[in-house]
mmCIF file of C-alpha atoms in Angstrom:
data_model
loop_
_atom_site.group_PDB
_atom_site.id
_atom_site.type_symbol
_atom_site.label_atom_id
_atom_site.label_comp_id
_atom_site.label_asym_id
_atom_site.label_seq_id
_atom_site.Cartn_x
_atom_site.Cartn_y
_atom_site.Cartn_z
ATOM 1 C CA SER A 279 -0.015 -0.001 0.018
ATOM 2 C CA SER A 280 1.028 3.666 -0.319
ATOM 3 C CA LEU A 281 1.151 4.032 3.456
ATOM 4 C CA SER A 282 3.485 1.012 3.952
ATOM 5 C CA CYS A 283 5.800 2.206 1.206
ATOM 6 C CA VAL A 284 6.027 5.630 2.767
ATOM 7 C CA THR A 285 6.715 4.064 6.197
ATOM 8 C CA VAL A 286 9.617 2.159 4.819
ATOM 9 C CA LEU A 287 11.012 5.216 3.062
ATOM 10 C CA PHE A 288 10.730 7.260 6.215
ATOM 11 C CA ALA A 289 12.721 4.631 8.179
ATOM 12 C CA ASP A 290 15.404 4.599 5.448
ATOM 13 C CA VAL A 291 15.705 8.382 5.462
ATOM 14 C CA VAL A 292 16.115 8.489 9.220
ATOM 15 C CA MET A 293 18.717 5.702 9.224
ATOM 16 C CA MET A 294 20.762 7.287 6.439
ATOM 17 C CA TYR A 295 20.461 10.876 7.617
ATOM 18 C CA PRO A 296 19.838 10.962 11.378
ATOM 19 C CA ARG A 297 20.608 14.635 11.592
ATOM 20 C CA VAL A 298 18.076 15.675 8.913
ATOM 21 C CA PRO A 299 15.372 17.748 10.599
ATOM 22 C CA LEU A 300 12.081 15.990 11.087
ATOM 23 C CA LEU A 301 10.303 18.695 9.027
ATOM 24 C CA LEU A 302 12.407 17.834 6.020
ATOM 25 C CA CYS A 303 11.580 14.122 6.378
ATOM 26 C CA ALA A 304 7.907 15.077 6.554
ATOM 27 C CA CYS A 305 8.226 17.119 3.407
ATOM 28 C CA VAL A 306 9.854 14.155 1.624
ATOM 29 C CA LEU A 307 7.043 11.878 2.728
ATOM 30 C CA SER A 308 4.370 14.344 1.647
ATOM 31 C CA CYS A 309 5.926 14.494 -1.836
ATOM 32 C CA VAL A 310 6.147 10.723 -2.078
ATOM 33 C CA LEU A 311 2.603 10.230 -0.860
ATOM 34 C CA GLY A 312 1.266 12.606 -3.510
ATOM 35 C CA ARG A 313 -2.325 13.579 -4.130
ATOM 36 C CA VAL A 314 -5.174 11.175 -4.725
ATOM 37 C CA THR A 315 -5.729 10.369 -8.388
ATOM 38 C CA PRO A 316 -8.383 12.725 -9.674
ATOM 39 C CA PRO A 317 -11.543 10.870 -10.673
ATOM 40 C CA ALA A 318 -12.223 10.703 -14.409
ATOM 41 C CA PRO A 319 -15.322 12.531 -15.677
ATOM 42 C CA GLY A 320 -18.307 10.180 -15.609
ATOM 43 C CA PRO A 321 -21.151 8.796 -13.577
ATOM 44 C CA TYR A 322 -19.096 7.202 -10.783
ATOM 45 C CA LEU A 323 -16.686 8.121 -7.968
ATOM 46 C CA PRO A 324 -13.930 5.743 -7.009
ATOM 47 C CA ILE A 325 -14.209 4.803 -3.270
ATOM 48 C CA ASN A 326 -11.275 2.718 -2.115
ATOM 49 C CA GLY A 327 -10.505 1.737 -5.649
ATOM 50 C CA THR A 328 -14.076 0.758 -6.630
ATOM 51 C CA ASN A 329 -16.187 2.870 -8.935
ATOM 52 C CA SER A 330 -19.376 3.710 -7.020
ATOM 53 C CA TRP A 331 -22.636 5.500 -7.613
ATOM 54 C CA THR A 332 -22.538 7.509 -4.377
ATOM 55 C CA LEU A 333 -25.908 7.265 -2.768
ATOM 56 C CA GLY A 334 -25.795 9.143 0.460
ATOM 57 C CA ALA A 335 -27.554 11.714 2.611
ATOM 58 C CA ASN A 336 -26.959 15.027 4.352
ATOM 59 C CA TYR A 337 -26.705 14.204 8.025
ATOM 60 C CA PRO A 338 -25.773 17.228 8.272
ATOM 61 C CA TRP A 339 -25.302 17.663 11.974
ATOM 62 C CA ASN A 340 -26.562 16.469 15.333
ATOM 63 C CA VAL A 341 -26.244 20.032 16.662
ATOM 64 C CA TYR A 342 -25.524 22.730 14.116
ATOM 65 C CA GLY A 343 -21.939 23.961 14.625
ATOM 66 C CA GLY A 344 -21.565 21.939 17.787
ATOM 67 C CA ASP A 345 -20.612 18.451 16.693
ATOM 68 C CA PHE A 346 -16.861 19.074 16.569
ATOM 69 C CA GLY A 347 -15.323 21.131 19.436
ATOM 70 C CA SER A 348 -16.742 23.091 22.356
ATOM 71 C CA ASN A 349 -17.478 26.682 23.232
ATOM 72 C CA ALA A 350 -18.894 28.837 26.081
ATOM 73 C CA TRP A 351 -22.134 26.914 25.806
ATOM 74 C CA GLY A 352 -20.363 23.723 26.776
ATOM 75 C CA SER A 353 -19.394 20.435 25.059
ATOM 76 C CA MET A 354 -21.973 18.767 22.904
ATOM 77 C CA GLY A 355 -19.668 17.109 20.355
ATOM 78 C CA VAL A 356 -19.771 13.577 19.008
ATOM 79 C CA SER A 357 -17.432 12.253 21.752
ATOM 80 C CA THR A 358 -19.784 13.253 24.539
ATOM 81 C CA PRO A 359 -21.918 10.218 25.728
ATOM 82 C CA LYS A 360 -25.311 11.595 24.841
ATOM 83 C CA ALA A 361 -24.312 12.839 21.426
ATOM 84 C CA ASN A 362 -22.279 9.707 20.711
ATOM 85 C CA ALA A 363 -25.286 7.431 21.393
ATOM 86 C CA THR A 364 -27.536 9.592 19.214
ATOM 87 C CA VAL A 365 -25.104 9.827 16.299
ATOM 88 C CA THR A 366 -24.304 6.072 16.454
ATOM 89 C CA LYS A 367 -27.993 5.244 16.223
ATOM 90 C CA GLN A 368 -28.685 7.684 13.417
ATOM 91 C CA LEU A 369 -25.735 6.850 11.238
ATOM 92 C CA SER A 370 -26.459 3.164 11.605
ATOM 93 C CA ASP A 371 -30.003 3.906 10.527
ATOM 94 C CA ILE A 372 -28.859 5.729 7.401
ATOM 95 C CA ARG A 373 -26.607 2.729 6.515
ATOM 96 C CA SER A 374 -29.391 0.288 7.066
ATOM 97 C CA LYS A 375 -31.531 2.201 4.581
ATOM 98 C CA GLY A 376 -28.882 1.887 1.875
ATOM 99 C CA GLY A 377 -26.849 5.089 2.232
ATOM 100 C CA ARG A 378 -23.079 5.013 1.809
ATOM 101 C CA VAL A 379 -21.985 8.623 2.031
ATOM 102 C CA ILE A 380 -22.704 11.127 4.792
ATOM 103 C CA ARG A 381 -22.282 14.867 4.230
ATOM 104 C CA TRP A 382 -21.492 16.331 7.614
ATOM 105 C CA TRP A 383 -20.694 19.956 8.603
ATOM 106 C CA LEU A 384 -17.475 20.557 10.527
ATOM 107 C CA PHE A 385 -16.945 24.224 11.531
ATOM 108 C CA SER A 386 -20.164 25.712 10.166
ATOM 109 C CA ASP A 387 -20.393 29.396 11.107
ATOM 110 C CA GLY A 388 -17.335 29.275 13.341
ATOM 111 C CA ARG A 389 -19.168 28.964 16.640
ATOM 112 C CA ALA A 390 -17.058 26.021 17.816
ATOM 113 C CA GLY A 391 -14.005 24.061 16.812
ATOM 114 C CA ILE A 392 -11.677 26.876 15.866
ATOM 115 C CA THR A 393 -10.058 29.285 18.319
ATOM 116 C CA PHE A 394 -9.465 32.913 17.278
ATOM 117 C CA ASP A 395 -7.523 35.756 18.890
ATOM 118 C CA SER A 396 -8.973 39.240 19.436
ATOM 119 C CA SER A 397 -8.070 40.280 15.857
ATOM 120 C CA GLY A 398 -10.004 37.342 14.301
ATOM 121 C CA THR A 399 -6.873 35.411 13.413
ATOM 122 C CA PRO A 400 -7.238 31.588 13.671
ATOM 123 C CA THR A 401 -5.003 30.336 16.503
ATOM 124 C CA GLY A 402 -5.778 26.697 16.666
ATOM 125 C CA LEU A 403 -8.257 23.863 16.977
ATOM 126 C CA ASP A 404 -10.406 23.552 20.091
ATOM 127 C CA ALA A 405 -9.046 20.754 22.352
ATOM 128 C CA GLN A 406 -12.107 18.635 21.732
ATOM 129 C CA VAL A 407 -12.107 18.636 17.951
ATOM 130 C CA PHE A 408 -9.902 15.572 17.543
ATOM 131 C CA GLN A 409 -11.804 13.647 20.160
ATOM 132 C CA ASP A 410 -15.086 14.393 18.417
ATOM 133 C CA LEU A 411 -13.760 13.656 14.917
ATOM 134 C CA ASP A 412 -12.133 10.424 16.165
ATOM 135 C CA ALA A 413 -15.465 9.403 17.609
ATOM 136 C CA ALA A 414 -17.300 10.266 14.379
ATOM 137 C CA LEU A 415 -14.877 8.211 12.383
ATOM 138 C CA THR A 416 -15.228 5.253 14.734
ATOM 139 C CA ILE A 417 -18.982 5.394 14.141
ATOM 140 C CA ALA A 418 -18.486 5.731 10.353
ATOM 141 C CA ARG A 419 -16.121 2.755 10.227
ATOM 142 C CA GLU A 420 -18.512 0.555 12.215
ATOM 143 C CA ALA A 421 -21.382 1.574 9.935
ATOM 144 C CA ASN A 422 -19.197 1.328 6.813
ATOM 145 C CA LEU A 423 -20.067 4.902 5.818
ATOM 146 C CA TYR A 424 -17.902 7.487 4.064
ATOM 147 C CA LEU A 425 -17.887 11.126 5.113
ATOM 148 C CA CYS A 426 -17.845 14.296 3.035
ATOM 149 C CA LEU A 427 -16.765 16.849 5.623
ATOM 150 C CA SER A 428 -17.946 20.372 4.857
ATOM 151 C CA LEU A 429 -15.348 22.636 6.446
ATOM 152 C CA PHE A 430 -17.306 25.963 6.422
ATOM 153 C CA ASP A 431 -20.859 27.105 5.905
ATOM 154 C CA PHE A 432 -21.460 30.378 4.014
ATOM 155 C CA MET A 433 -22.748 31.651 7.378
ATOM 156 C CA PHE A 434 -19.071 31.804 8.422
ATOM 157 C CA ALA A 435 -19.236 35.094 6.618
ATOM 158 C CA TYR A 436 -22.372 36.372 8.361
ATOM 159 C CA ARG A 437 -21.936 39.635 10.136
ATOM 160 C CA ALA A 438 -20.896 38.748 13.717
ATOM 161 C CA SER A 439 -23.370 38.308 16.457
ATOM 162 C CA VAL A 440 -22.709 37.137 20.029
ATOM 163 C CA VAL A 441 -25.139 34.888 21.854
ATOM 164 C CA ASN A 442 -24.456 34.001 25.466
ATOM 165 C CA GLY A 443 -20.761 34.513 25.011
ATOM 166 C CA VAL A 444 -20.410 32.672 21.690
ATOM 167 C CA GLN A 445 -19.666 34.508 18.479
ATOM 168 C CA LEU A 446 -21.659 33.358 15.433
ATOM 169 C CA GLY A 447 -20.162 34.211 12.042
ATOM 170 C CA GLY A 448 -18.066 37.317 11.622
ATOM 171 C CA HIS A 449 -15.197 35.598 9.836
ATOM 172 C CA THR A 450 -15.198 37.123 6.343
ATOM 173 C CA ALA A 451 -11.592 38.255 6.884
ATOM 174 C CA VAL A 452 -10.450 34.654 7.127
ATOM 175 C CA ILE A 453 -11.814 34.166 3.592
ATOM 176 C CA GLY A 454 -10.894 37.522 2.089
ATOM 177 C CA ASN A 455 -7.548 38.370 3.700
ATOM 178 C CA ALA A 456 -4.668 36.364 2.275
ATOM 179 C CA GLN A 457 -2.554 37.317 5.298
ATOM 180 C CA LEU A 458 -4.798 35.005 7.377
ATOM 181 C CA TYR A 459 -4.309 31.924 5.151
ATOM 182 C CA PRO A 460 -0.985 30.898 6.704
ATOM 183 C CA PRO A 461 -2.367 30.858 10.290
ATOM 184 C CA LEU A 462 -5.529 29.157 9.020
ATOM 185 C CA LEU A 463 -3.372 26.461 7.439
ATOM 186 C CA SER A 464 -0.696 25.985 10.087
ATOM 187 C CA ASN A 465 -3.009 26.310 13.126
ATOM 188 C CA VAL A 466 -6.221 24.705 11.886
ATOM 189 C CA LEU A 467 -6.276 22.849 8.600
ATOM 190 C CA LEU A 468 -2.915 21.215 8.287
ATOM 191 C CA PRO A 469 -3.112 19.539 11.743
ATOM 192 C CA LEU A 470 -6.537 18.296 10.702
ATOM 193 C CA PHE A 471 -5.550 17.049 7.255
ATOM 194 C CA LYS A 472 -2.344 15.379 8.467
ATOM 195 C CA ARG A 473 -4.027 13.570 11.347
ATOM 196 C CA TYR A 474 -6.561 11.996 8.958
ATOM 197 C CA ALA A 475 -4.427 11.927 5.759
ATOM 198 C CA ASN A 476 -4.978 8.225 5.076
ATOM 199 C CA GLU A 477 -8.377 7.688 6.656
ATOM 200 C CA PRO A 478 -10.331 5.625 4.094
ATOM 201 C CA HIS A 479 -13.721 6.649 5.536
ATOM 202 C CA ILE A 480 -13.142 10.292 4.754
ATOM 203 C CA LEU A 481 -14.255 10.612 1.173
ATOM 204 C CA ALA A 482 -13.745 14.297 0.731
ATOM 205 C CA TRP A 483 -13.138 17.697 2.321
ATOM 206 C CA GLU A 484 -15.593 20.348 1.121
ATOM 207 C CA VAL A 485 -14.294 23.921 1.092
ATOM 208 C CA MET A 486 -17.626 25.584 1.804
ATOM 209 C CA ASN A 487 -21.369 25.024 1.637
ATOM 210 C CA GLU A 488 -22.988 27.307 -0.915
ATOM 211 C CA PRO A 489 -20.287 29.960 -1.288
ATOM 212 C CA GLU A 490 -22.211 31.722 -4.083
ATOM 213 C CA TRP A 491 -24.247 33.527 -1.417
ATOM 214 C CA ILE A 492 -21.132 35.411 -0.250
ATOM 215 C CA ILE A 493 -19.468 36.374 -3.589
ATOM 216 C CA SER A 494 -20.219 39.930 -4.678
ATOM 217 C CA ASP A 495 -18.984 39.862 -8.286
ATOM 218 C CA LEU A 496 -20.123 36.426 -9.317
ATOM 219 C CA PRO A 497 -21.933 36.375 -12.663
ATOM 220 C CA GLN A 498 -25.521 37.237 -11.764
ATOM 221 C CA PRO A 499 -24.617 37.487 -8.071
ATOM 222 C CA SER A 500 -27.086 36.733 -5.323
ATOM 223 C CA VAL A 501 -25.414 37.853 -2.105
ATOM 224 C CA ASN A 502 -27.140 36.957 1.142
ATOM 225 C CA SER A 503 -28.254 40.134 2.962
ATOM 226 C CA GLN A 504 -26.679 39.005 6.263
ATOM 227 C CA VAL A 505 -23.130 38.438 4.979
ATOM 228 C CA ASP A 506 -20.061 40.637 4.562
ATOM 229 C CA PRO A 507 -19.248 39.516 1.008
ATOM 230 C CA VAL A 508 -15.958 38.732 -0.719
ATOM 231 C CA THR A 509 -14.929 38.958 -4.342
ATOM 232 C CA MET A 510 -14.289 36.083 -6.753
ATOM 233 C CA ALA A 511 -10.582 36.746 -6.544
ATOM 234 C CA GLN A 512 -10.671 36.451 -2.769
ATOM 235 C CA PHE A 513 -12.774 33.301 -2.692
ATOM 236 C CA TRP A 514 -10.791 31.635 -5.416
ATOM 237 C CA ALA A 515 -7.561 32.344 -3.514
ATOM 238 C CA PHE A 516 -9.071 31.013 -0.278
ATOM 239 C CA SER A 517 -10.397 27.910 -2.076
ATOM 240 C CA LYS A 518 -7.178 27.191 -3.952
ATOM 241 C CA THR A 519 -5.270 27.413 -0.609
ATOM 242 C CA ILE A 520 -7.515 24.769 0.978
ATOM 243 C CA ILE A 521 -7.765 22.555 -2.145
ATOM 244 C CA ASP A 522 -4.014 22.472 -2.549
ATOM 245 C CA ALA A 523 -3.579 21.666 1.131
ATOM 246 C CA VAL A 524 -5.976 18.730 0.806
ATOM 247 C CA HIS A 525 -4.076 17.380 -2.193
ATOM 248 C CA ASP A 526 -0.667 17.953 -0.670
ATOM 249 C CA ASN A 527 -1.412 16.336 2.641
ATOM 250 C CA THR A 528 -4.149 13.750 2.225
ATOM 251 C CA GLN A 529 -5.373 10.914 0.075
ATOM 252 C CA GLN A 530 -8.893 12.346 -0.099
ATOM 253 C CA TYR A 531 -10.888 14.348 -2.530
ATOM 254 C CA ALA A 532 -11.579 18.092 -2.515
ATOM 255 C CA THR A 533 -14.958 19.535 -3.475
ATOM 256 C CA VAL A 534 -17.277 22.519 -2.997
ATOM 257 C CA GLY A 535 -20.981 22.586 -2.178
ATOM 258 C CA SER A 536 -22.322 24.742 -5.026
ATOM 259 C CA ALA A 537 -25.736 26.311 -4.572
ATOM 260 C CA CYS A 538 -27.109 25.792 -8.083
ATOM 261 C CA LEU A 539 -26.197 24.447 -11.545
ATOM 262 C CA LYS A 540 -26.606 28.037 -12.719
ATOM 263 C CA TRP A 541 -23.039 28.644 -11.588
ATOM 264 C CA TYR A 542 -21.459 25.333 -12.626
ATOM 265 C CA ARG A 543 -19.269 26.984 -15.226
ATOM 266 C CA VAL A 544 -17.468 29.224 -12.705
ATOM 267 C CA TYR A 545 -15.787 26.066 -11.318
ATOM 268 C CA THR A 546 -14.343 25.062 -14.696
ATOM 269 C CA SER A 547 -10.800 25.787 -15.749
ATOM 270 C CA ALA A 548 -12.088 27.645 -18.824
ATOM 271 C CA PHE A 549 -13.868 30.228 -16.610
ATOM 272 C CA SER A 550 -10.817 30.607 -14.351
ATOM 273 C CA GLN A 551 -8.610 31.328 -17.353
ATOM 274 C CA GLN A 552 -11.205 33.718 -18.813
ATOM 275 C CA LYS A 553 -11.326 35.723 -15.580
ATOM 276 C CA ASN A 554 -7.657 35.415 -14.748
ATOM 277 C CA LEU A 555 -8.426 33.419 -11.573
ATOM 278 C CA PRO A 556 -6.468 30.479 -10.231
ATOM 279 C CA VAL A 557 -7.751 27.106 -11.480
ATOM 280 C CA LEU A 558 -9.541 25.232 -8.729
ATOM 281 C CA GLU A 559 -8.491 21.620 -8.982
ATOM 282 C CA LEU A 560 -11.687 20.080 -7.546
ATOM 283 C CA ASP A 561 -11.893 16.340 -7.737
ATOM 284 C CA PHE A 562 -15.690 16.366 -8.175
ATOM 285 C CA TYR A 563 -18.238 19.122 -8.433
ATOM 286 C CA GLN A 564 -21.123 19.010 -5.928
ATOM 287 C CA VAL A 565 -24.279 20.867 -6.832
ATOM 288 C CA HIS A 566 -27.553 21.526 -4.961
ATOM 289 C CA TYR A 567 -31.050 21.477 -6.308
ATOM 290 C CA TYR A 568 -34.340 22.836 -4.875
ATOM 291 C CA SER A 569 -37.766 23.715 -6.340
ATOM 292 C CA TRP A 570 -36.964 27.445 -6.773
ATOM 293 C CA MET A 571 -34.692 26.369 -9.604
ATOM 294 C CA ASN A 572 -37.410 24.670 -11.583
ATOM 295 C CA GLY A 573 -37.761 26.114 -15.038
ATOM 296 C CA GLY A 574 -34.588 28.161 -14.672
ATOM 297 C CA SER A 575 -31.942 28.125 -17.358
ATOM 298 C CA GLU A 576 -29.240 30.077 -19.149
ATOM 299 C CA ASN A 577 -28.737 30.094 -22.910
ATOM 300 C CA ASN A 578 -25.326 31.036 -24.293
ATOM 301 C CA ASP A 579 -24.608 33.447 -21.440
ATOM 302 C CA PRO A 580 -21.043 34.704 -21.944
ATOM 303 C CA ASP A 581 -20.114 33.660 -18.371
ATOM 304 C CA LEU A 582 -22.617 31.028 -17.397
ATOM 305 C CA GLY A 583 -22.990 29.244 -20.715
ATOM 306 C CA THR A 584 -25.951 27.062 -21.496
ATOM 307 C CA VAL A 585 -27.492 25.131 -18.649
ATOM 308 C CA HIS A 586 -30.790 23.977 -17.131
ATOM 309 C CA PHE A 587 -30.800 24.553 -13.323
ATOM 310 C CA GLU A 588 -32.533 21.220 -12.731
ATOM 311 C CA PRO A 589 -30.210 18.201 -12.703
ATOM 312 C CA ALA A 590 -33.196 16.092 -13.730
ATOM 313 C CA LYS A 591 -33.185 18.044 -17.035
ATOM 314 C CA GLN A 592 -29.459 18.666 -17.458
ATOM 315 C CA PRO A 593 -27.165 15.877 -18.626
ATOM 316 C CA VAL A 594 -23.695 16.152 -17.212
ATOM 317 C CA ALA A 595 -22.268 15.389 -20.669
ATOM 318 C CA GLN A 596 -23.779 18.706 -21.916
ATOM 319 C CA LEU A 597 -22.138 20.836 -19.248
ATOM 320 C CA ALA A 598 -19.484 22.481 -21.377
ATOM 321 C CA GLY A 599 -16.053 22.431 -19.778
ATOM 322 C CA MET A 600 -16.994 20.096 -16.955
ATOM 323 C CA LYS A 601 -14.127 17.711 -16.628
ATOM 324 C CA MET A 602 -14.929 16.000 -13.356
ATOM 325 C CA PRO A 603 -17.757 13.889 -11.897
ATOM 326 C CA VAL A 604 -20.777 15.771 -10.657
ATOM 327 C CA VAL A 605 -22.754 14.798 -7.497
ATOM 328 C CA VAL A 606 -26.139 16.193 -6.580
ATOM 329 C CA GLY A 607 -25.129 17.086 -3.032
ATOM 330 C CA GLU A 608 -28.462 18.470 -1.733
ATOM 331 C CA PHE A 609 -32.040 18.161 -2.878
ATOM 332 C CA ASP A 610 -35.583 17.783 -1.463
ATOM 333 C CA ALA A 611 -36.332 14.062 -1.258
ATOM 334 C CA SER A 612 -39.500 14.254 0.715
ATOM 335 C CA SER A 613 -41.591 13.096 -2.297
ATOM 336 C CA ASN A 614 -41.063 11.840 -5.845
ATOM 337 C CA LEU A 615 -37.727 10.426 -4.870
ATOM 338 C CA SER A 616 -37.327 7.430 -7.136
ATOM 339 C CA PRO A 617 -38.051 9.339 -10.369
ATOM 340 C CA LEU A 618 -35.527 11.998 -9.283
ATOM 341 C CA LEU A 619 -32.814 9.423 -8.600
ATOM 342 C CA ASP A 620 -33.575 7.674 -11.900
ATOM 343 C CA SER A 621 -33.142 11.022 -13.691
ATOM 344 C CA PHE A 622 -29.916 11.796 -11.921
ATOM 345 C CA LEU A 623 -28.464 8.430 -12.743
ATOM 346 C CA GLY A 624 -29.667 8.623 -16.334
ATOM 347 C CA ASN A 625 -28.216 12.117 -16.782
ATOM 348 C CA GLY A 626 -24.763 10.951 -15.750
ATOM 349 C CA TYR A 627 -24.509 12.296 -12.193
ATOM 350 C CA ALA A 628 -22.131 10.346 -9.951
ATOM 351 C CA GLY A 629 -24.332 10.254 -6.885
ATOM 352 C CA ALA A 630 -27.112 11.962 -4.870
ATOM 353 C CA TRP A 631 -27.186 13.038 -1.260
ATOM 354 C CA PRO A 632 -30.721 14.223 -0.323
ATOM 355 C CA TRP A 633 -31.390 16.824 2.394
ATOM 356 C CA SER A 634 -31.730 15.738 5.130
ATOM 357 C CA TYR A 635 -31.664 13.382 8.090
ATOM 358 C CA ASN A 636 -31.721 15.966 10.898
ATOM 359 C CA SER A 637 -32.874 19.240 9.315
ATOM 360 C CA ASN A 638 -35.804 20.246 7.149
ATOM 361 C CA PHE A 639 -37.146 18.377 3.987
ATOM 362 C CA GLN A 640 -37.390 14.945 5.552
ATOM 363 C CA ILE A 641 -36.384 12.180 3.216
ATOM 364 C CA ASP A 642 -38.863 9.521 2.027
ATOM 365 C CA TRP A 643 -36.888 6.716 3.509
ATOM 366 C CA THR A 644 -39.111 3.925 2.210
ATOM 367 C CA ASP A 645 -38.609 5.085 -1.386
ATOM 368 C CA TYR A 646 -34.923 5.653 -0.689
ATOM 369 C CA THR A 647 -34.410 2.128 0.663
ATOM 370 C CA ASN A 648 -36.313 0.458 -2.140
ATOM 371 C CA TRP A 649 -34.285 2.385 -4.742
ATOM 372 C CA ALA A 650 -31.040 1.510 -3.001
ATOM 373 C CA HIS A 651 -31.911 -2.169 -2.939
ATOM 374 C CA ALA A 652 -32.812 -2.101 -6.645
ATOM 375 C CA HIS A 653 -29.487 -0.460 -7.513
ATOM 376 C CA ALA A 654 -27.245 -2.318 -5.088
ATOM 377 C CA SER A 655 -24.926 -3.428 -7.886
ATOM 378 C CA ILE A 656 -23.694 0.146 -8.474
ATOM 379 C CA ILE A 657 -23.839 1.429 -4.923
ATOM 380 C CA HIS A 658 -20.752 -0.359 -3.604
#
């Protein structure tokens, strides 16, 4: 395996060069380990070497923003007994219904998990984060589930509010100020990525949930009224920093939770080159779909191209410039689920993760389970 080869190499380096600093050895190992092989465009995602149609679900939290880490409200993360029992039962339930992938939110709006100094600079991970994530992974392994961990919600960029001693949002500077990327990496993300670099039950790290709501100069922008927005240049720099860190330090995928197919083209290399932005080397594109998008489309828009906003009507093969698998990462599955899943599969999407187990739009689990059983040969 890659890990055993790297272990042997590390031992050889230390024996031959005992005075070489440990950091240099780590750099050597990182280079040898390399990034995960990017998935080929098409209707499957490789999971542990097997092409899979990734049927999953948005968990997406037991307690919003409180599953990983603690704050002034206390500890309610996955490692605490009550939460652990609840999460164990619920993830096992999802697996029993045929799900294989869980989309789970990590730091959400910044209310827990990351420590900041008085200037808003990230200074580290809360002491409970690793305990909670270790506990979550133990549950995922036992249930044989794979996690897509969404690092940040777009509400990370909400204007700050303080509730009972806990700040919610207020972290636009972490996204928009490149001077804060080094402390974000060294104090928060690299310790996280390196600890779980070879964890097979982490499928992907998601940069942000629905970042389109915080980008002021996106084509046809739709900025949420409660956020302090950033520009495309700022968000692309932030995203590239995280995506590159995922690829340089883990064997897992990098993705983004895009709000609507309307903006699919902005994540293509052609758009980045057209706008003089860094290319975001996503491993798969994850898009969301809700009823407000029905009937929406663009036709030869100079920035957005030609696209139906509904995945049920938009074949992946006709998304110009899309060179990676596409997963429907959120959608309402409370009714009409089987026809939707059939259309996603027929249109070349690589999976579908309905919203949600613990939030609104409850999933029609009977229909979900029946569909999963009927398609077990492709849901590995």
